Tab-separated table of C-alpha atoms in Angstrom:
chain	number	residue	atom	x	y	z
A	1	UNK	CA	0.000	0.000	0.000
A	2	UNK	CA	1.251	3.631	-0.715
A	3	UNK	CA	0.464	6.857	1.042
A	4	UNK	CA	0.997	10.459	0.449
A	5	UNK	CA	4.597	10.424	1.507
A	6	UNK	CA	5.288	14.209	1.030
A	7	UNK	CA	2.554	14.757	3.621
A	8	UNK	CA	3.621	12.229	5.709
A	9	UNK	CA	7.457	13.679	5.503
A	10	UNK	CA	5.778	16.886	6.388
A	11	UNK	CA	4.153	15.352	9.452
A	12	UNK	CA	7.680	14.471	10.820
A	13	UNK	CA	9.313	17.489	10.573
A	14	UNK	CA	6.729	19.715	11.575
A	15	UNK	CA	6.740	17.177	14.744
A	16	UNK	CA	10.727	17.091	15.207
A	17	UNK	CA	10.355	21.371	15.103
A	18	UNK	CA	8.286	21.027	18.735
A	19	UNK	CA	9.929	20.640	21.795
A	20	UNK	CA	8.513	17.451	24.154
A	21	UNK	CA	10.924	15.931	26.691
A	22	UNK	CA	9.357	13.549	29.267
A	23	UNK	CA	6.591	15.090	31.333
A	24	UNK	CA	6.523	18.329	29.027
A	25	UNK	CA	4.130	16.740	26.534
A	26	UNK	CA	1.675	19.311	26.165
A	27	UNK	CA	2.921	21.442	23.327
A	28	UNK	CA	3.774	18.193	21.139
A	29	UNK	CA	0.253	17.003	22.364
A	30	UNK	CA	-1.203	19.979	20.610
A	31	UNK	CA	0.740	19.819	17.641
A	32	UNK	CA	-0.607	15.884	17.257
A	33	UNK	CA	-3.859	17.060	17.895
A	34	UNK	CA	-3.805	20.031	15.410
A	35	UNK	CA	-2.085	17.333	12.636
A	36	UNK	CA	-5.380	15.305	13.112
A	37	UNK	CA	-7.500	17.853	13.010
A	38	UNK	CA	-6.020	18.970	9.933
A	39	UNK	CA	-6.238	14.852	7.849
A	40	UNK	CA	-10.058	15.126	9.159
A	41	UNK	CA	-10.371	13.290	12.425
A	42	UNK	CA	-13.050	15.370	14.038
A	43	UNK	CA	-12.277	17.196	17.093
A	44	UNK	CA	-14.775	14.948	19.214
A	45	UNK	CA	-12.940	12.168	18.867
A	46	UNK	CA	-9.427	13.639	20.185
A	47	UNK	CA	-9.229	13.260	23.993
A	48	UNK	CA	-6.783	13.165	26.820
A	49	UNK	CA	-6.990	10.835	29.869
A	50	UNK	CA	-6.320	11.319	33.333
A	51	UNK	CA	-3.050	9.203	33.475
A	52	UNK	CA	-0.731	12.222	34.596
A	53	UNK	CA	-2.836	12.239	37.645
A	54	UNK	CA	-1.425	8.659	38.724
A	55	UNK	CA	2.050	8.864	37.433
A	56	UNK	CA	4.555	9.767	40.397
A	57	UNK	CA	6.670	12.400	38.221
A	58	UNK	CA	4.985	15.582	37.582
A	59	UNK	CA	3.566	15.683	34.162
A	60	UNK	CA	2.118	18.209	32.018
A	61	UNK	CA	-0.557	16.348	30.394
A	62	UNK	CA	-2.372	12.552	29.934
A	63	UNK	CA	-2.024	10.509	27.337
A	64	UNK	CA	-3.663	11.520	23.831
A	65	UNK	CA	-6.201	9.309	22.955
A	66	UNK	CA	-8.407	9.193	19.221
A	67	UNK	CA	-11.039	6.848	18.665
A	68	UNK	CA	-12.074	6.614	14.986
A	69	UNK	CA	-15.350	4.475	14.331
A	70	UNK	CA	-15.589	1.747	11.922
A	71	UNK	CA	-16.149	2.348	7.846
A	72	UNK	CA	-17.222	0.706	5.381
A	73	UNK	CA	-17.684	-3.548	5.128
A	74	UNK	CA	-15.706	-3.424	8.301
A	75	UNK	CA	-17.253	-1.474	10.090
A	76	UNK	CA	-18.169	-4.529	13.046
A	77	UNK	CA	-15.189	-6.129	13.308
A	78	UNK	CA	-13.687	-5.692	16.551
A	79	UNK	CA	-11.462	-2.965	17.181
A	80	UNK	CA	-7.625	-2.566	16.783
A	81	UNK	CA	-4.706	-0.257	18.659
A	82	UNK	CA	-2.074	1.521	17.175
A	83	UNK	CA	0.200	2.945	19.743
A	84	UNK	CA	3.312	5.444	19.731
A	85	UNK	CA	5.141	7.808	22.490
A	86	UNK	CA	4.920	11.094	22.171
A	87	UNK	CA	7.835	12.101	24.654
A	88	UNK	CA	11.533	12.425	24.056
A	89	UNK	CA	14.844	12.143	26.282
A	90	UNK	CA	15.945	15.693	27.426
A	91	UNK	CA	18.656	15.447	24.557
A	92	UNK	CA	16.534	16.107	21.956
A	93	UNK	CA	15.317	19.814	23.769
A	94	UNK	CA	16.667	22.061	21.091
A	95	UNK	CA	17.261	19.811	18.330
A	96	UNK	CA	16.846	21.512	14.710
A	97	UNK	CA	15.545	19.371	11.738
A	98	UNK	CA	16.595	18.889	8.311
A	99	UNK	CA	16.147	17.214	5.329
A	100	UNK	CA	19.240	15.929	3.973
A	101	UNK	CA	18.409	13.173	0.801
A	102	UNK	CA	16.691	10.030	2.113
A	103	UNK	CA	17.974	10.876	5.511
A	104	UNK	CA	16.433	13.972	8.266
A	105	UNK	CA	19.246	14.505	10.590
A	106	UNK	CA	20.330	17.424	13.140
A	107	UNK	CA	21.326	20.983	12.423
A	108	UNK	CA	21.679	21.192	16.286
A	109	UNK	CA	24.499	19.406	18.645
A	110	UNK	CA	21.367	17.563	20.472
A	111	UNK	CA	19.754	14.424	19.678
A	112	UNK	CA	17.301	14.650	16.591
A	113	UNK	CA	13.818	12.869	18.304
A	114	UNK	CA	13.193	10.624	15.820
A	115	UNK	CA	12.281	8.373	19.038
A	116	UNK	CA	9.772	8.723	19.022
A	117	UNK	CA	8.251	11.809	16.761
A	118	UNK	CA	8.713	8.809	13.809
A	119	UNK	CA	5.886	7.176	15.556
A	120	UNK	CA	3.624	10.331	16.194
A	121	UNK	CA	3.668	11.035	12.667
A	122	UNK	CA	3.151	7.372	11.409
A	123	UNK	CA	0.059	7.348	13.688
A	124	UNK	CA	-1.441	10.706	12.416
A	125	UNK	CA	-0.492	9.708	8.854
A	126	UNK	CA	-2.195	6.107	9.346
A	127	UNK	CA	-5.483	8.515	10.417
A	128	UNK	CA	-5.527	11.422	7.460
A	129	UNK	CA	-4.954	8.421	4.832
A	130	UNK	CA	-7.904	6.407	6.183
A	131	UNK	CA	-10.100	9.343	5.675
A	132	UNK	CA	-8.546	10.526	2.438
A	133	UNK	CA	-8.873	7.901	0.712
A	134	UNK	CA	-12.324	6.411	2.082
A	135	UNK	CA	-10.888	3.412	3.206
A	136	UNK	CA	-12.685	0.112	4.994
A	137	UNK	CA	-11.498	-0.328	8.329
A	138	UNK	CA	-12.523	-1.775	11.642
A	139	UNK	CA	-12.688	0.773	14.632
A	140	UNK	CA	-9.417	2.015	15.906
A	141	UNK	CA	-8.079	3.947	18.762
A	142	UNK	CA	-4.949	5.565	18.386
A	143	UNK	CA	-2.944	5.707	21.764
A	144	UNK	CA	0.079	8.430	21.737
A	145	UNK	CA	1.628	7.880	25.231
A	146	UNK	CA	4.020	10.355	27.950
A	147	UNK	CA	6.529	9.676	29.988
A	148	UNK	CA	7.563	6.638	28.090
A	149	UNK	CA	11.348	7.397	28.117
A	150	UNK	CA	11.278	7.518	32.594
A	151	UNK	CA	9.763	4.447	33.280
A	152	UNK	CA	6.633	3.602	30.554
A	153	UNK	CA	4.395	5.560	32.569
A	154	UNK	CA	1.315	6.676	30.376
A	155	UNK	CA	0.843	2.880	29.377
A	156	UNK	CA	1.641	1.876	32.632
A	157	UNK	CA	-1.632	4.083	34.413
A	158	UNK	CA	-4.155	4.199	31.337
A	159	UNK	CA	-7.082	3.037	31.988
A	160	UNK	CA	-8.008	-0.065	29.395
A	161	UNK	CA	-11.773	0.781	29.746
A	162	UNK	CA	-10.621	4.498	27.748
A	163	UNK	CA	-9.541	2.382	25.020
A	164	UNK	CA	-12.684	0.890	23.883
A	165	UNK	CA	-11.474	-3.063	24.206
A	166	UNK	CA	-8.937	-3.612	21.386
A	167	UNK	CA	-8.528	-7.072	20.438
A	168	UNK	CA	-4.543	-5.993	19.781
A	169	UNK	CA	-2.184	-3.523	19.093
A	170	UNK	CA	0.234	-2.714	17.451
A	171	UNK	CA	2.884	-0.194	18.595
A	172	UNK	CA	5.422	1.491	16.488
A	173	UNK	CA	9.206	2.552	18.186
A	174	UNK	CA	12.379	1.582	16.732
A	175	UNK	CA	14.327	1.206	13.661
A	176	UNK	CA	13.439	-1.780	11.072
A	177	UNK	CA	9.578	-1.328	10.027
A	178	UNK	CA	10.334	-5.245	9.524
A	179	UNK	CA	11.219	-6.121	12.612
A	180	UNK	CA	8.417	-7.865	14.144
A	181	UNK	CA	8.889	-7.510	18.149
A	182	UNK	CA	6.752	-9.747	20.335
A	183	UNK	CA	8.778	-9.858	23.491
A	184	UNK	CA	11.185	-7.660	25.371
A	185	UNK	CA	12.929	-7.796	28.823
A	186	UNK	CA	11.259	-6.904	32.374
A	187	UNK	CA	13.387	-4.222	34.708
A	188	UNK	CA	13.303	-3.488	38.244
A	189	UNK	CA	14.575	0.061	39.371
A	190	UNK	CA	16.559	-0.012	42.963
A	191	UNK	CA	18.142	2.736	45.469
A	192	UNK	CA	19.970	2.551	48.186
A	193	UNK	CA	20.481	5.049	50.878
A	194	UNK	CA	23.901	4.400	52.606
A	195	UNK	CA	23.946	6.217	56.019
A	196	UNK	CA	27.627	6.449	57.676
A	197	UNK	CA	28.654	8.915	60.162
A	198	UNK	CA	30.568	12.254	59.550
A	199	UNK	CA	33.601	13.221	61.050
A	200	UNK	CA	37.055	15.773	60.642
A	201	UNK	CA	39.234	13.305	57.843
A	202	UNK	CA	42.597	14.925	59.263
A	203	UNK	CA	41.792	15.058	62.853
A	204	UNK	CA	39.972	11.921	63.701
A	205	UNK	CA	38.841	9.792	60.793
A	206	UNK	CA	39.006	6.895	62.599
A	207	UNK	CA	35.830	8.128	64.404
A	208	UNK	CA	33.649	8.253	61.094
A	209	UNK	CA	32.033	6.054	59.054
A	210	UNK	CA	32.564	6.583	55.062
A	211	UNK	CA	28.983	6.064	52.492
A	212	UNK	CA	31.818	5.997	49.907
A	213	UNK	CA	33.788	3.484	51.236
A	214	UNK	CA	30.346	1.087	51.491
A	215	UNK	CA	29.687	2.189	48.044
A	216	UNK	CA	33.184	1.031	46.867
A	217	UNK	CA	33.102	-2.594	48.668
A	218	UNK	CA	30.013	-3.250	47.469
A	219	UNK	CA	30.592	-2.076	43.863
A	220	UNK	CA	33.369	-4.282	43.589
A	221	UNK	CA	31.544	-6.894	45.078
A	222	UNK	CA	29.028	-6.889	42.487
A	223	UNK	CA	31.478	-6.888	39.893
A	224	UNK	CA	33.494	-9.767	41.498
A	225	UNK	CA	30.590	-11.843	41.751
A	226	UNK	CA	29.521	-11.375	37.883
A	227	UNK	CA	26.467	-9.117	38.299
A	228	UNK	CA	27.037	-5.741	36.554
A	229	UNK	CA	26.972	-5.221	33.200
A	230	UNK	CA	25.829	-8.591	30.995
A	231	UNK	CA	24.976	-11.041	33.704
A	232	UNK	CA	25.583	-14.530	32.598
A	233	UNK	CA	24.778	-17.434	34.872
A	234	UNK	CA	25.263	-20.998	33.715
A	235	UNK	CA	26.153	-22.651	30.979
A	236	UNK	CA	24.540	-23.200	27.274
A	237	UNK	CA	20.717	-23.708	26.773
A	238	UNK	CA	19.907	-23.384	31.074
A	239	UNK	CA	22.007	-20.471	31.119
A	240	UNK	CA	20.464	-17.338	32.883
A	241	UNK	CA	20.990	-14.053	30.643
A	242	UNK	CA	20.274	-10.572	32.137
A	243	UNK	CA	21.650	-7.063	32.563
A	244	UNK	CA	22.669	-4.242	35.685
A	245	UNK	CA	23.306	-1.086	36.086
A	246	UNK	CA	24.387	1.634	38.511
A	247	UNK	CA	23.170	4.941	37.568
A	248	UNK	CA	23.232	7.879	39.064
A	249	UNK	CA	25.260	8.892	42.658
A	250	UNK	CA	24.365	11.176	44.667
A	251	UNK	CA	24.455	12.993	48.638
A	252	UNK	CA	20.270	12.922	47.539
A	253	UNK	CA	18.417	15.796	45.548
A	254	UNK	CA	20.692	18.267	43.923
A	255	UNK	CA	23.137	17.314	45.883
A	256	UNK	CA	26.746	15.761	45.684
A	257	UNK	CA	27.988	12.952	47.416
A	258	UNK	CA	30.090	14.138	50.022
A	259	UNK	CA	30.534	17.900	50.812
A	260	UNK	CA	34.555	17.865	51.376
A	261	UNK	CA	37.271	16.574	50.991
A	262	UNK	CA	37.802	16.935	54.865
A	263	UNK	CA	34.340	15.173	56.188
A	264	UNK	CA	34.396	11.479	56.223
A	265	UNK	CA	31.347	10.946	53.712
A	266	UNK	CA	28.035	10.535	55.867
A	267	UNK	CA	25.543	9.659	53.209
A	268	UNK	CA	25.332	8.686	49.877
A	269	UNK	CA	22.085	7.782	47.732
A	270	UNK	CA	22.480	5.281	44.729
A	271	UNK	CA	19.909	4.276	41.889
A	272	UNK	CA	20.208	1.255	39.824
A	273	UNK	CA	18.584	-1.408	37.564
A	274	UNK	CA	18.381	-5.494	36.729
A	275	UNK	CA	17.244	-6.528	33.674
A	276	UNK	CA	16.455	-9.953	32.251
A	277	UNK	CA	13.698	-12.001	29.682
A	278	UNK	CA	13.144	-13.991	33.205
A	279	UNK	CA	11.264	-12.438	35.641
A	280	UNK	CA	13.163	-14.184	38.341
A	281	UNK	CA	16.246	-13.693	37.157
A	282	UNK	CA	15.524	-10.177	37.504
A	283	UNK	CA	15.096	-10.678	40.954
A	284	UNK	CA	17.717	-12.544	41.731
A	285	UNK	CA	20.368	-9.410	39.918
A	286	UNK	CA	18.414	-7.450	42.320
A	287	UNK	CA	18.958	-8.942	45.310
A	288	UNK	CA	23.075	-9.775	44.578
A	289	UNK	CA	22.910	-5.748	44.564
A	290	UNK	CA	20.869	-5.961	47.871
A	291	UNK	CA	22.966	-8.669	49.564
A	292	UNK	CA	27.033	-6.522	48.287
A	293	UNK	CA	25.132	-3.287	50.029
A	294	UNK	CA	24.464	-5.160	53.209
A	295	UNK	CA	27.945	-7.101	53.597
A	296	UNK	CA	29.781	-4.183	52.645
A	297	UNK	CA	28.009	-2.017	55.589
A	298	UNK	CA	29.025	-4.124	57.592
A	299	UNK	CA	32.054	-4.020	57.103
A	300	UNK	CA	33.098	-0.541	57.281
A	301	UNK	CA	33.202	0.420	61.318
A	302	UNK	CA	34.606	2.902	63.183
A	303	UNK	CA	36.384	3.564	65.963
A	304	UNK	CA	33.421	2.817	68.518
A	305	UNK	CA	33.005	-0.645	66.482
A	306	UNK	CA	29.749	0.964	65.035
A	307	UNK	CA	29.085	-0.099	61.406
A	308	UNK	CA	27.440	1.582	58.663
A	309	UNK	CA	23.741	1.104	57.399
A	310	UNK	CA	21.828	0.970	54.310
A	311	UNK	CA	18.282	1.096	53.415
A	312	UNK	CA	17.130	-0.607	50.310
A	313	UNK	CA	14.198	-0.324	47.933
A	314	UNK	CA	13.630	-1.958	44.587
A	315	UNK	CA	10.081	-1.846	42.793
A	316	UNK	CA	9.158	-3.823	39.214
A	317	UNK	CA	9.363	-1.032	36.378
A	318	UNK	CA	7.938	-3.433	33.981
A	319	UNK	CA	7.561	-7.059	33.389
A	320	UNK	CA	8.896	-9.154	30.332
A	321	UNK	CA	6.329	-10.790	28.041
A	322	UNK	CA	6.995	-13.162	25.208
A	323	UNK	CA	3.910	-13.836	22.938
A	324	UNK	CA	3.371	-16.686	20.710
A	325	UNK	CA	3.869	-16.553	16.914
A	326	UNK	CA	0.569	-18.499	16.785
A	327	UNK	CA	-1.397	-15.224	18.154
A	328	UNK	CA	-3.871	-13.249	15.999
A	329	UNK	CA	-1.655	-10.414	16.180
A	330	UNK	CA	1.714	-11.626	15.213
A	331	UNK	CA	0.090	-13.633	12.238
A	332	UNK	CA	-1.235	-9.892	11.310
A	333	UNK	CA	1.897	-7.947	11.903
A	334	UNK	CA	3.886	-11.026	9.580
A	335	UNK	CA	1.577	-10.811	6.594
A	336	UNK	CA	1.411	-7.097	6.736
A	337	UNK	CA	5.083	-6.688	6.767
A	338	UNK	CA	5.039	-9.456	3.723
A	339	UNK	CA	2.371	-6.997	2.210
A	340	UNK	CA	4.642	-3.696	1.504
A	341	UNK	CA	7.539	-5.971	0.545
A	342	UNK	CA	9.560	-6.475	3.613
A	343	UNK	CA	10.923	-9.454	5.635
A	344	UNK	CA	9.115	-10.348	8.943
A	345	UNK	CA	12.262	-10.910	11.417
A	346	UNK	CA	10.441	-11.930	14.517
A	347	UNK	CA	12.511	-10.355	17.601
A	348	UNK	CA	12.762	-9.683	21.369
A	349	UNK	CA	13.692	-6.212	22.198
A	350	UNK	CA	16.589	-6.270	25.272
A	351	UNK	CA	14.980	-2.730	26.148
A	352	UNK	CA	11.650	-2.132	27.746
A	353	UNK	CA	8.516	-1.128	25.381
A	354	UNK	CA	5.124	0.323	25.820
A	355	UNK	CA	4.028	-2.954	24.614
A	356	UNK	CA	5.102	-4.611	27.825
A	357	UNK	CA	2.651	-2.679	29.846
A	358	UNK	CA	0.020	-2.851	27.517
A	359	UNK	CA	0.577	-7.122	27.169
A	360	UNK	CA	0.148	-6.565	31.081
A	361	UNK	CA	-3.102	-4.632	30.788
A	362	UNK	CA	-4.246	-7.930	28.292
A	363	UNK	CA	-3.685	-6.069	24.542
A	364	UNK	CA	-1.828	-8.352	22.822
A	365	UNK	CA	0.611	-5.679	21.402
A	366	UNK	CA	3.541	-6.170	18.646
A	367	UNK	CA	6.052	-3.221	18.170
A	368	UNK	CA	7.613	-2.289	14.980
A	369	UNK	CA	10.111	-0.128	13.419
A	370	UNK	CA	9.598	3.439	12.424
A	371	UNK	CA	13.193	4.700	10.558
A	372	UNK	CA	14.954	5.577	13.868
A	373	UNK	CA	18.839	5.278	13.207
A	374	UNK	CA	21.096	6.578	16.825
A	375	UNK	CA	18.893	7.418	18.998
A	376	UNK	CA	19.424	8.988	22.557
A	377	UNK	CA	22.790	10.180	20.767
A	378	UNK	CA	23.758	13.400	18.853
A	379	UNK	CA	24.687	11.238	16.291
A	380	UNK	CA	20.956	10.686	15.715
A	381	UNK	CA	19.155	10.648	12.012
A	382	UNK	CA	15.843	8.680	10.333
A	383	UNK	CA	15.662	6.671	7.468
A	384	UNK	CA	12.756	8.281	5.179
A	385	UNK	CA	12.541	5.113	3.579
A	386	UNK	CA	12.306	2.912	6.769
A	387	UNK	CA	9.802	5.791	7.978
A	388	UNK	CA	7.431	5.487	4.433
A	389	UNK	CA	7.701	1.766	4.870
A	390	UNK	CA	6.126	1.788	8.689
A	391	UNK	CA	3.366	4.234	7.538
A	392	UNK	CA	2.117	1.893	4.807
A	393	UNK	CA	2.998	-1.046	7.283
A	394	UNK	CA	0.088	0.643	9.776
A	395	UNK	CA	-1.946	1.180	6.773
A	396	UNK	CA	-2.018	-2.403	5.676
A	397	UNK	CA	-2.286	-3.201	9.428
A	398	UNK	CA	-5.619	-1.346	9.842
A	399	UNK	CA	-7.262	-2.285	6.127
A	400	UNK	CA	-6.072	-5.953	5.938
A	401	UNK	CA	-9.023	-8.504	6.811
């Protein structure tokens, strides 16, 4: 299937040009909604929910939601999701589109937003070519989520009863419109507060208690042990495959750890992740982090024989789901990608989706391509071609019976 592609080009860039980092959604919200309004979706049917309400970071606006009723011979058939993000990572504030041949890239020294404006303008294209060209198609709701980049948030708390029961969906974020994704990896986030005791480093260090040194055993700990980085436990087939990180460090908000050279670190807060396809393995990266922060406490005592502490939280950020190829929805998403001449490459994504919170809320979702090439880099650029492909890919998606 074709579609206007100059239009659809258009979409992108006029996208790119507005500014949308997580929780600032609202002016690239209006934009969307103006884009629909312009391919003929009626106003009526262009809504926000209440999800910013729920979601623990502040955030400007809910998620944009469109419901467009059946047409045609197809009218009854039960309804379909197409899904996107609308936010970007704070890189992309700034960022100054350009067409350069097949390729947009970056005028500016930011990241370009491609992730995920690719997918905004895919979804509003998907819209303005149903009505332009009169086409039969079941009822579809069009999902454009926030806060995806800090934790899948607006899939995480919409409410599945504002989506009028889709039988699936079909997300679009990523590179290769023929990459068909039907699984991806569940995190959990942890922090650590390590509490020490302050004291004068040149006059009587032997009296404090040092967050940094407690950071450092356990650290190393970790590493020792084979739990940072790519986490490999086992051998061949049984083998358990994850991932870890330790992100930011900190004396808490704003703050550094440590305030001098000359005070015996008191306090030091420390946020991390664990990643794996298996939920429990997940669990079990978390709690080696869990178990280093505890021994190395423990270890690091004063004068007095008092030892440090540590308080430890870790919550599920999202779970890992792997559908089966015999599902509706991935037997859909194959022959569609067939359809407009690509290869289906059936996939599991190593990074967290939308899709694995909407799979959680019982939408059987796949997640394709849209043309991003870098992202989260200033080295960022889309791949018009890739991009065309995925908006005749949602095209065929919603038309094919």
């Amino acid at each position: 299937m074709t579609v206007d592609a100059d239009a659809a080009t258009d979409r992108l860039m006029r996208f790119l040009a507005v500014e949308g980092v997580s929780g600032q959604e609202k002016a690239i919200g209006r934009e969307i909604a103006a884009a629909l309004r312009d391919g003929g979706v009626p106003a009526k049917a262009i809504r926000l929910d209440d999800a910013n309400s729920r979601i623990p970071l502040p955030t400007e606006t809910g998620n944009l939601i469109v419901d467009l009723p059946g047409r045609g011979t197809m009218h009854n058939q039960p309804r379909i999701m197409f899904m996107t993000h609308m936010d970007t990572v704070p890189l992309c504030a700034g960022a100054q589109p350009k067409i350069s041949g097949r390729k947009i890239v970056n005028a500016a020294k930011t990241a370009l937003g491609g992730d995920n404006r690719c997918g905004c303008g895919i979804l509003v294209t998907l819209a303005a070519e149903l009505i332009r060209e009169k086409l039969d198609h079941p009822p579809i709701t069009l999902l454009f989520c926030v806060r995806e980049e800090t934790g899948l948030w607006g899939a995480r708390h919409v409410k599945t009863d504002d989506l009028g029961a889709p039988v699936m969906a079909f997300n679009f974020d990523g590179s290769s419109a023929s990459g068909v994704t039907i699984g991806a990896v569940g995190a959990d986030r942890w922090q650590v507060e390590i509490l020490g005791r302050a004291s004068h480093a040149g006059v009587a260090p032997e009296r404090g208690i040092s967050a940094t040194m407690i950071l450092a055993l356990a650290l190393a700990d970790v590493k020792a042990g084979g739990w940072f980085g790519k986490v490999v436990k086992g051998k061949g087939k049984d083998a358990k495959l994850g991932t870890s990180n330790v992100g930011p460090v900190t004396g808490g908000e704003g703050r550094p750890a440590g305030d001098a050279t000359n005070v015996v670190t008191d306090y030091i807060h420390v946020r991390g992740e664990s990643r794996s396809h298996d939920a429990k393995f997940v669990r079990e990266i978390t709690k080696a982090y869990k178990a280093a922060f505890e021994k190395a406490a423990k270890q690091v005592t004063n004068s007095d024989g008092k030892a440090g502490r540590i308080k430890f939280k870790a919550e599920t950020d999202y779970h890992p789901f792997r559908m089966k190829e015999s599902l509706p929805v991935v037997k859909r998403a194959v022959a569609a990608v067939s359809d407009v001449g690509g290869a289906p490459t059936i996939r599991a994504s190593n990074g967290g989706l939308d899709a694995n919170w909407m799979v959680r809320h019982g939408v059987p979702t796949v997640t394709f391509g849209t043309g991003q090439n870098e992202p989260h880099t200033i080295d960022e650029w889309i791949n018009r071609d890739e991009y065309e492909r995925a908006c005749a890919l949602a095209l065929r998606l919603a038309t094919m019976r």
